[in-house]
Structures are given as C-alpha cells and as structure tokens.
PDB file of C-alpha atoms in Angstrom:
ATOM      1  CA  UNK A 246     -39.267 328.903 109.423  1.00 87.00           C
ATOM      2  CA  UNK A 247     -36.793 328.096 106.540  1.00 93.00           C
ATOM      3  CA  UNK A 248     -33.973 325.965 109.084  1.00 96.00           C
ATOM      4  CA  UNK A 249     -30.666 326.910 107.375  1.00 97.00           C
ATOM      5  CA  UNK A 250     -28.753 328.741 110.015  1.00 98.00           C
ATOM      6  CA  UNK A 251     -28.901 332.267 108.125  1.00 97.00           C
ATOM      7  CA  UNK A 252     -31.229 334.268 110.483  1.00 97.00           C
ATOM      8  CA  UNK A 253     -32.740 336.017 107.631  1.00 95.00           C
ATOM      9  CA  UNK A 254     -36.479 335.749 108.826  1.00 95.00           C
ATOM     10  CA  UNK A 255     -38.008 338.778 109.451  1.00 95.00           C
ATOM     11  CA  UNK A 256     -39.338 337.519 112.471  1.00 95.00           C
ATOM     12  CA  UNK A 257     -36.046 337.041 113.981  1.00 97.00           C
ATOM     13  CA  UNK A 258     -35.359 341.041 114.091  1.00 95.00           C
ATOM     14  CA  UNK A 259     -38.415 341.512 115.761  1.00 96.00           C
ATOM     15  CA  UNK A 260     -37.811 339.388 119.346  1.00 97.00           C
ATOM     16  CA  UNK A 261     -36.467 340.441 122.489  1.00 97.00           C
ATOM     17  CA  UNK A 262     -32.755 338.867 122.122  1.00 97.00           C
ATOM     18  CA  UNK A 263     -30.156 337.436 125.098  1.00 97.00           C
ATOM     19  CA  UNK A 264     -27.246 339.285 124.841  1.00 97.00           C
ATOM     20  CA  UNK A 265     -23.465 338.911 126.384  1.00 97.00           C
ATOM     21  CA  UNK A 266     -19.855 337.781 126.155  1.00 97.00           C
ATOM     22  CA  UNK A 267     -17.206 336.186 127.977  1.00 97.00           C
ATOM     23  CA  UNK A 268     -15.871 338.419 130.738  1.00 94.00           C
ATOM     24  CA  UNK A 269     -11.821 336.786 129.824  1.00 94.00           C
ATOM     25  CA  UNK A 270     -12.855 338.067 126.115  1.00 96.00           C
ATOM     26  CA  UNK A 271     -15.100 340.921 125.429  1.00 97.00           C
ATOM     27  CA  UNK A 272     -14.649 340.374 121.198  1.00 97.00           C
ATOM     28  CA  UNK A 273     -16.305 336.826 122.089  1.00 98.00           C
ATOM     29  CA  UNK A 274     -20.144 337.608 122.082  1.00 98.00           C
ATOM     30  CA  UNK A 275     -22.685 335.583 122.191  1.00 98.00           C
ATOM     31  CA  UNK A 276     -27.054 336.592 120.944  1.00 98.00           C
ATOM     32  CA  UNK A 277     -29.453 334.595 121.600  1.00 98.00           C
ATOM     33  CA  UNK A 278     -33.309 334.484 120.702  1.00 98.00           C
ATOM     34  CA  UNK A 279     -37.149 332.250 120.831  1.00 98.00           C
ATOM     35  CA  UNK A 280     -39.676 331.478 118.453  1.00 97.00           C
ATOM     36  CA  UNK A 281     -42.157 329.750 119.007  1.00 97.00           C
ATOM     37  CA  UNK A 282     -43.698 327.632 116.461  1.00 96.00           C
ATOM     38  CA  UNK A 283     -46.649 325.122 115.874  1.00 95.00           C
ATOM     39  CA  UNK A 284     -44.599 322.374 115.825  1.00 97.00           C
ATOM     40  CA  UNK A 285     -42.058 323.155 117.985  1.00 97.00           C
ATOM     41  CA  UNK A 286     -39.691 325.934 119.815  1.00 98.00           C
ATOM     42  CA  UNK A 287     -36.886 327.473 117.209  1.00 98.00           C
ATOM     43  CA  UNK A 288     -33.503 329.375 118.815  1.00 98.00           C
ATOM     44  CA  UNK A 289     -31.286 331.578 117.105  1.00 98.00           C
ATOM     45  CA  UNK A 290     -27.680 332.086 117.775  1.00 98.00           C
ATOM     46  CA  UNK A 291     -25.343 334.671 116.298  1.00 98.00           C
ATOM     47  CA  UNK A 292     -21.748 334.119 117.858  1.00 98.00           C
ATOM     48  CA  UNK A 293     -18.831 336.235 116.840  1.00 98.00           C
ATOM     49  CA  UNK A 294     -15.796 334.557 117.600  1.00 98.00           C
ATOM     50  CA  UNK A 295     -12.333 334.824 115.714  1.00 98.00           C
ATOM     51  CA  UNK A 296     -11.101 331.033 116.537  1.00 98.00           C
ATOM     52  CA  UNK A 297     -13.865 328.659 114.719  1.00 98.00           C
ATOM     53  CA  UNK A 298     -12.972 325.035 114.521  1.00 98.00           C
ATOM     54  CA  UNK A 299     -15.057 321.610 114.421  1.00 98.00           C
ATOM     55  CA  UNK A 300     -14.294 318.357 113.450  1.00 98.00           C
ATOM     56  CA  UNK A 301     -16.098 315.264 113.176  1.00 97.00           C
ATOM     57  CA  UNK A 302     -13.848 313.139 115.005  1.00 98.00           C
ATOM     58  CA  UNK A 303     -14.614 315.041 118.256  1.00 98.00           C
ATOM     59  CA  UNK A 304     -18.372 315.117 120.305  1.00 97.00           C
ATOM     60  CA  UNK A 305     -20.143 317.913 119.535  1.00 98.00           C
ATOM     61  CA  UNK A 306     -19.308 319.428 123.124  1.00 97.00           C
ATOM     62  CA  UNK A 307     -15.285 319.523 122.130  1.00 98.00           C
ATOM     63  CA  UNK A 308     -16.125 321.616 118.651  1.00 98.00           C
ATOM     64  CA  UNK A 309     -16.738 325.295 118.794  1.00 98.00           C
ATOM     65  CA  UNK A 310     -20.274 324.581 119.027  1.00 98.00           C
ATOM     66  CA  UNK A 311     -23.446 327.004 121.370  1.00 98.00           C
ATOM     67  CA  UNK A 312     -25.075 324.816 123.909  1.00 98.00           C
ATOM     68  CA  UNK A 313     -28.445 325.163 125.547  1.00 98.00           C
ATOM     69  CA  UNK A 314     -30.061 323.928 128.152  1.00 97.00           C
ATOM     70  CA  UNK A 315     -34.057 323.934 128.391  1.00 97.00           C
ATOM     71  CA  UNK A 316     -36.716 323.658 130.113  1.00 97.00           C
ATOM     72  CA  UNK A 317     -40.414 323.113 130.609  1.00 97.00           C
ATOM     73  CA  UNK A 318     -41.975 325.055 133.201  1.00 96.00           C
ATOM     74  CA  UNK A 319     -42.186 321.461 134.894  1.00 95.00           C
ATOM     75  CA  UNK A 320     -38.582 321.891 136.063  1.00 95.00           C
ATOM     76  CA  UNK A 321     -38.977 325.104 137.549  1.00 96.00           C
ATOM     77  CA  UNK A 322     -37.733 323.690 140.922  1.00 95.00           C
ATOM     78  CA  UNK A 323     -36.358 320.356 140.257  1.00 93.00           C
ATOM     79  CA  UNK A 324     -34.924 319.316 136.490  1.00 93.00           C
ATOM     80  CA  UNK A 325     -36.195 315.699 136.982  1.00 90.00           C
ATOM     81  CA  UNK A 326     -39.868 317.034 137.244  1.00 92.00           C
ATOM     82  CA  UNK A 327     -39.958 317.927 133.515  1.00 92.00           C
ATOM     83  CA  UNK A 328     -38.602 317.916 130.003  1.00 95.00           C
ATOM     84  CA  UNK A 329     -34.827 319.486 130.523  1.00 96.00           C
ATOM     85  CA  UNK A 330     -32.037 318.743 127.916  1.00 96.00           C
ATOM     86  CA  UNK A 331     -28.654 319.808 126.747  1.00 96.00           C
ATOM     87  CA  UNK A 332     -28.766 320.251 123.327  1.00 97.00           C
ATOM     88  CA  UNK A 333     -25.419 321.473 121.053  1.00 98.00           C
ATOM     89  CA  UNK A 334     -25.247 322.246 117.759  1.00 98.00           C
ATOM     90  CA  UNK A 335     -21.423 322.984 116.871  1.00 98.00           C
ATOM     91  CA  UNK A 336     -20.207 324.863 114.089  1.00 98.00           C
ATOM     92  CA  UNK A 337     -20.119 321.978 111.283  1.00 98.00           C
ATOM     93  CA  UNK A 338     -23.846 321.791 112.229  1.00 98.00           C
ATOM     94  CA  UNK A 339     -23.678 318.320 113.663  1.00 98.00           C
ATOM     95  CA  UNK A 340     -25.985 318.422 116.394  1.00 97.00           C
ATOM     96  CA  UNK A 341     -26.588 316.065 119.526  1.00 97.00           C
ATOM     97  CA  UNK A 342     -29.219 316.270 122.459  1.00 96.00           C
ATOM     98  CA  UNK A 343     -29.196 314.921 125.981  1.00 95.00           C
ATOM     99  CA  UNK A 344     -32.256 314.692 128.703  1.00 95.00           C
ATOM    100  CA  UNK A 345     -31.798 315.215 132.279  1.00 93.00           C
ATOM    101  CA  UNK A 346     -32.237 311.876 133.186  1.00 91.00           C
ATOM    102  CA  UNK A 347     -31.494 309.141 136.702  1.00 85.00           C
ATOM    103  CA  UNK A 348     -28.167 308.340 136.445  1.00 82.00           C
ATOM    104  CA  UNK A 349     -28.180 305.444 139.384  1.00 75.00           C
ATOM    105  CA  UNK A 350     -29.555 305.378 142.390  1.00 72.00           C
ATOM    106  CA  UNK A 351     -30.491 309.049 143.538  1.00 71.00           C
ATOM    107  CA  UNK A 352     -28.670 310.468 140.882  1.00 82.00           C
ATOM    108  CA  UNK A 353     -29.401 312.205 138.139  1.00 89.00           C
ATOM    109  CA  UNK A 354     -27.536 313.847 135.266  1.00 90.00           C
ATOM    110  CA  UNK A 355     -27.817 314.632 131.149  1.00 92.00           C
ATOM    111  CA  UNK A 356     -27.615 311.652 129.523  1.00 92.00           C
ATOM    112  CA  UNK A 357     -28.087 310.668 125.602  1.00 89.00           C
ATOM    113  CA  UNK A 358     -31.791 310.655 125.097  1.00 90.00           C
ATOM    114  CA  UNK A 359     -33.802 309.569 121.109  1.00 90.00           C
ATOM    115  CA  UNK A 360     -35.572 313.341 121.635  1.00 92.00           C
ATOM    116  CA  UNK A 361     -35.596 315.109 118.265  1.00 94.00           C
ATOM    117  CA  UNK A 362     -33.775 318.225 117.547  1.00 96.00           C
ATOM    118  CA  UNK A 363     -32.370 319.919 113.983  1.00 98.00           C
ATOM    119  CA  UNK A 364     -29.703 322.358 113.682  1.00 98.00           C
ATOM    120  CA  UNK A 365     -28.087 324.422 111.237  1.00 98.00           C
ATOM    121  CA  UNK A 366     -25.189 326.896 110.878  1.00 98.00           C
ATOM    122  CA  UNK A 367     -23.812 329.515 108.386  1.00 98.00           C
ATOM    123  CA  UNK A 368     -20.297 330.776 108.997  1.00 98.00           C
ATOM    124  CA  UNK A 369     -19.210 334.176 108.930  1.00 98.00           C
ATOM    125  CA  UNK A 370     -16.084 335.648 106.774  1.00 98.00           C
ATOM    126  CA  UNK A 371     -14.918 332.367 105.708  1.00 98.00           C
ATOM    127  CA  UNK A 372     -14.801 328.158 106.904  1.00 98.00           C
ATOM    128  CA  UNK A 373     -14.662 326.808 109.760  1.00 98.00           C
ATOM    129  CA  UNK A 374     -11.141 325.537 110.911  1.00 98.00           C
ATOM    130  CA  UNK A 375      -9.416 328.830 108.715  1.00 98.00           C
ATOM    131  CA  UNK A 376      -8.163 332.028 109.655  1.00 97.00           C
ATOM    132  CA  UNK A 377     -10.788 334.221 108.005  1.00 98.00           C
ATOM    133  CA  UNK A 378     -14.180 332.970 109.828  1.00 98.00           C
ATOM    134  CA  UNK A 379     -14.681 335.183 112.370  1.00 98.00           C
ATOM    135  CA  UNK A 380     -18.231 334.011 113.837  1.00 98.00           C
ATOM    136  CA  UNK A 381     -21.197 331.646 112.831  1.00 98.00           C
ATOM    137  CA  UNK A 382     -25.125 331.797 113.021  1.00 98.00           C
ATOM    138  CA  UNK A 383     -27.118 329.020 114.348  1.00 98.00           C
ATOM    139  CA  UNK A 384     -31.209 327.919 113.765  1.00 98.00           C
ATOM    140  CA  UNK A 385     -32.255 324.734 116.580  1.00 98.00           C
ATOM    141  CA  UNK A 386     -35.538 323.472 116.477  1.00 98.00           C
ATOM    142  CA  UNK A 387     -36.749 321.379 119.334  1.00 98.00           C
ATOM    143  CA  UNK A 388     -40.227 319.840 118.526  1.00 97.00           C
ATOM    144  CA  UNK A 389     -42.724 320.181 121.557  1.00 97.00           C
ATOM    145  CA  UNK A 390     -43.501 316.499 121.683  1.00 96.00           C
ATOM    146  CA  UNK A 391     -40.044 316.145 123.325  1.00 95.00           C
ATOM    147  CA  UNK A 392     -40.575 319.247 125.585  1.00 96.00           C
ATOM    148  CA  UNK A 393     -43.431 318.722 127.727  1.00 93.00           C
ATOM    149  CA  UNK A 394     -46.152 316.963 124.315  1.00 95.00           C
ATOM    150  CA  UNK A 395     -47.652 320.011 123.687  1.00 95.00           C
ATOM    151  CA  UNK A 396     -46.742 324.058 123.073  1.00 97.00           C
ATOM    152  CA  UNK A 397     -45.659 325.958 126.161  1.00 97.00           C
ATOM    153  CA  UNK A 398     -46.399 329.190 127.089  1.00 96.00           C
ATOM    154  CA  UNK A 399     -42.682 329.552 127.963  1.00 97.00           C
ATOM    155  CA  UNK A 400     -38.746 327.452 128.601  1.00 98.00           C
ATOM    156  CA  UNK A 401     -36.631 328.163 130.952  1.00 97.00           C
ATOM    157  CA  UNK A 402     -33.407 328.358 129.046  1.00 98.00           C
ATOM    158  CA  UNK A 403     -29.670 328.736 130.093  1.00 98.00           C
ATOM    159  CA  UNK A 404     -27.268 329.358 127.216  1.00 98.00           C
ATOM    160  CA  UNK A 405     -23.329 328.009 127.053  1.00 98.00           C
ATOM    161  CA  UNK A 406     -20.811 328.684 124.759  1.00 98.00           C
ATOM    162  CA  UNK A 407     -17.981 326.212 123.866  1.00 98.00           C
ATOM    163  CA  UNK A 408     -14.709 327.645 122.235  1.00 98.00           C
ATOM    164  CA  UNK A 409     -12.117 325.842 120.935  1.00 98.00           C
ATOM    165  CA  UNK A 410      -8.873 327.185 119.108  1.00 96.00           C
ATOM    166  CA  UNK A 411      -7.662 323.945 116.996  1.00 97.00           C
ATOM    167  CA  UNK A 412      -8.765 321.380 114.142  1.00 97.00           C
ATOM    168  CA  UNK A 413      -6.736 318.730 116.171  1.00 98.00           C
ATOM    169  CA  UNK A 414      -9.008 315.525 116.554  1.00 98.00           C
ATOM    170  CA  UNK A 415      -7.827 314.221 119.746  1.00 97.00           C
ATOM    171  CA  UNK A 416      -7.420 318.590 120.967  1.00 97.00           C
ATOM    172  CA  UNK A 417     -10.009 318.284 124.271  1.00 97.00           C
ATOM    173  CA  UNK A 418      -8.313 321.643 125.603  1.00 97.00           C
ATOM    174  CA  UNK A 419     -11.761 323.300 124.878  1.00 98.00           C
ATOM    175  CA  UNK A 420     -13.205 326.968 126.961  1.00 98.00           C
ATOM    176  CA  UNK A 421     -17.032 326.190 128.391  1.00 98.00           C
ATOM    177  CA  UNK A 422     -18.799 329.139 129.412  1.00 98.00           C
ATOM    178  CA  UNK A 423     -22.109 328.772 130.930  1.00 97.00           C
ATOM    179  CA  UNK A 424     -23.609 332.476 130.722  1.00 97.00           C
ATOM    180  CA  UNK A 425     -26.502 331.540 134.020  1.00 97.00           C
ATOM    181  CA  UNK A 426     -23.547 330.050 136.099  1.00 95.00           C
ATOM    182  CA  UNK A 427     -21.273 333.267 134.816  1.00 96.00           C
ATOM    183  CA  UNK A 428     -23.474 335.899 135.409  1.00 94.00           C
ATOM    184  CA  UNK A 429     -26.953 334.883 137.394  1.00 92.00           C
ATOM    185  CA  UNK A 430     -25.703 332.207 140.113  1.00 91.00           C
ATOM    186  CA  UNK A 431     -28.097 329.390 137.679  1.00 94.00           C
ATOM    187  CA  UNK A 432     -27.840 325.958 139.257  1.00 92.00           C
ATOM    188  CA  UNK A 433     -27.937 322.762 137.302  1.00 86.00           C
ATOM    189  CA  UNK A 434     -31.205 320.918 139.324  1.00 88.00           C
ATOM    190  CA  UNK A 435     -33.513 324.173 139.223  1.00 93.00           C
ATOM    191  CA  UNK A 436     -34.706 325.522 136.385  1.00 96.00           C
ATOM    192  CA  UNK A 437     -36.562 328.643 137.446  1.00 96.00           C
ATOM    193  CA  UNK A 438     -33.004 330.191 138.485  1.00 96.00           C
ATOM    194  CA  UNK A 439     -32.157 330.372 134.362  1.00 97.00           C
ATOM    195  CA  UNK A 440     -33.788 332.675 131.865  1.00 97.00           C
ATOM    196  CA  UNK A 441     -36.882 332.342 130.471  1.00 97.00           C
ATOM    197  CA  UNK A 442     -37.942 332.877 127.091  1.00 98.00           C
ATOM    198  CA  UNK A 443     -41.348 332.461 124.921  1.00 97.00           C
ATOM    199  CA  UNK A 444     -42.588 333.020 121.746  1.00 96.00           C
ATOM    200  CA  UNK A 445     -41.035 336.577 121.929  1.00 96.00           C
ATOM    201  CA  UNK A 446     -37.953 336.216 122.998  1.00 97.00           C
ATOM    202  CA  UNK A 447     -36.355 337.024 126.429  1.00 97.00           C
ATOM    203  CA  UNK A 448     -39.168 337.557 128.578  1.00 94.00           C
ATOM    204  CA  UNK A 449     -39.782 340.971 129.538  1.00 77.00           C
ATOM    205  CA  UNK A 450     -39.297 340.690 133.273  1.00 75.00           C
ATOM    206  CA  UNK A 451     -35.211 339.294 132.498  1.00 69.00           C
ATOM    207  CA  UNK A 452     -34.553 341.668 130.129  1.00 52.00           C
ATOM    208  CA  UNK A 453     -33.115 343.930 132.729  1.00 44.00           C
ATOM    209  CA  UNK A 454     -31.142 341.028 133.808  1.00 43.00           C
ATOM    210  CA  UNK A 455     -29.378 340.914 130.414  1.00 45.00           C
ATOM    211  CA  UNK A 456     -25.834 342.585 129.633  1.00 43.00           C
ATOM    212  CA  UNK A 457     -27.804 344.449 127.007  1.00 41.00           C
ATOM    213  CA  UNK A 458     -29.978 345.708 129.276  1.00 39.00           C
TER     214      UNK A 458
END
C-alpha cells in the first residue's frame, strides 16, 4: 500500500465498505473500509462534506478530521482487556492517537499513548479551509505491534466523524458524530457492541447492519 490518502489501490474497490451519513445532514456521508496488511491494519475513508476546515493551531479532534476507534478482539467485553485507541487523522493530515488507558483509581479513559499510526489525506474539488473542497479521502495505518503484537484475524471498529465549519484557531464549536452511538446503541467500555472489520472489509455478518445494506 502506497499511503497518500488517494484510494487509488485496486484493492480498495474490492472490500466490503461501511457506509452512512449524518441523520441532521444527508449530503454529509461518510465510507469506510479494512485492509489488512503484513505489517499492520490500513483504513480508508472517503468523506463528502461541503464545509472542510483544519488548522494547526487546533487538536486534531477540533479540525474536520474522521475518527476511529479500534479494537482487538481482547476488548470484546471490556476496552481495558486489550489494545483499543482513538485515533484521528483530520483533513491537513496531522494525525494523533490515544489508548484506552486507567485514568485514576477505577477509571479509565483514552489518553495520549507513543503507539504508532500514519495518515494521509487528499482533498476533493479544491483546499481545505475554501469554498470549493467539497470532501477529502483518508489512508491510516495502524501497525499490529500496537494492536494486540501480532496480525488479527479481525478489529472491532467504531467510526466518528468530526465537522467543523470555520478556519478560526480558537473556533471549538465543532459537530461529533459517532456512527455506533448514532445508529447501533455502541458503548464506549465494550467493544463487541461496534463493527467489526478484517482483512475484507465490513464483516459479512454486519453488513446488513449497514445503511448501505
């Protein structure tokens, strides 16, 4: 896999893809799709959106940016059992990664974590923070020796979108739309309640489960 955001593997056309959008704004879609590599697992992204904007000054989480959260097959029924991150890439293609981690005493949450992960993006139309970009395409690669040391047979995986409408640094007035909490009652401690995907894509058995259907 050439990592440079442009989804132009043939591969890519050939896995079972994620598909949906956010119910406030049908023209904001998100696609989503696994491979599964010797070195590591690979997602693509294609988001059509008309309001693009990212700037530096801001985390990663207050850009437009996708977001996903993964899983080994550890954390099928508590997060803390296995590898589980949130990992963004926004749509500069700054990226930034967080593990599911104790947070104090009986409490746990995502916190910044030295786990690997690459990202790229290629806008659609135009730049990001103008008028004319209407969407972007996004290429993560997580390497497996941050996800579990070896190559899984399958991640549980829980997709988010992040919108936000202005190139304003200190702008936090972002839209987060967590597709598993939106449309499959996915809770943040359980894995197995999120989507899983392998080396083909979104597995067989969720497909139905899918707004693509």
């Amino acid at each position: 896999v050439t990592l440079d955001g442009s989804l132009d593997e043939s591969f890519w056309g050939e896995k079972r893809w994620f598909e949906s959008y956010l119910e406030s704004r049908p023209d904001v879609t998100l696609r989503m799709t696994s491979h599964f590599g010797e070195k590591g697992a690979y997602f693509a992204f294609d988001v059509n959106d008309p309001e693009v904007y990212a700037v530096p000054e801001r985390f990663t989480w207050y850009n437009s940016a996708v977001e996903l959260y993964v899983s080994t097959a550890d954390g099928a029924d508590n997060l803390a059992n296995g590898d589980a991150y949130e990992a963004d890439v926004d749509a500069s293609g700054r990226t930034s990664i967080r593990k599911w981690s104790r947070q104090g005493v009986g409490a746990y949450g995502f916190n910044n974590w030295p786990t690997k992960m690459y990202g790229e993006v290629v806008t659609k139309n135009g730049a990001v923070n103008t008028a004319e970009c209407t969407g972007y395409t996004v290429e993560m690669f997580i390497p497996w020796e941050g996800l579990g040391g070896e190559r899984q047979e399958f991640l549980y995986v829980n997709p988010a979108l992040i919108r936000m409408s202005s190139d304003n640094p200190v702008d936090q007035d972002r839209i987060w739309y967590n597709f598993g909490m939106e449309e499959r009652s996915a809770a943040w401690g359980s894995a197995s309640t999120w989507w899983v995907f392998d080396e083909n894509g979104l597995d067989a058995l969720d497909v139905t489960t899918s707004v693509s259907g």
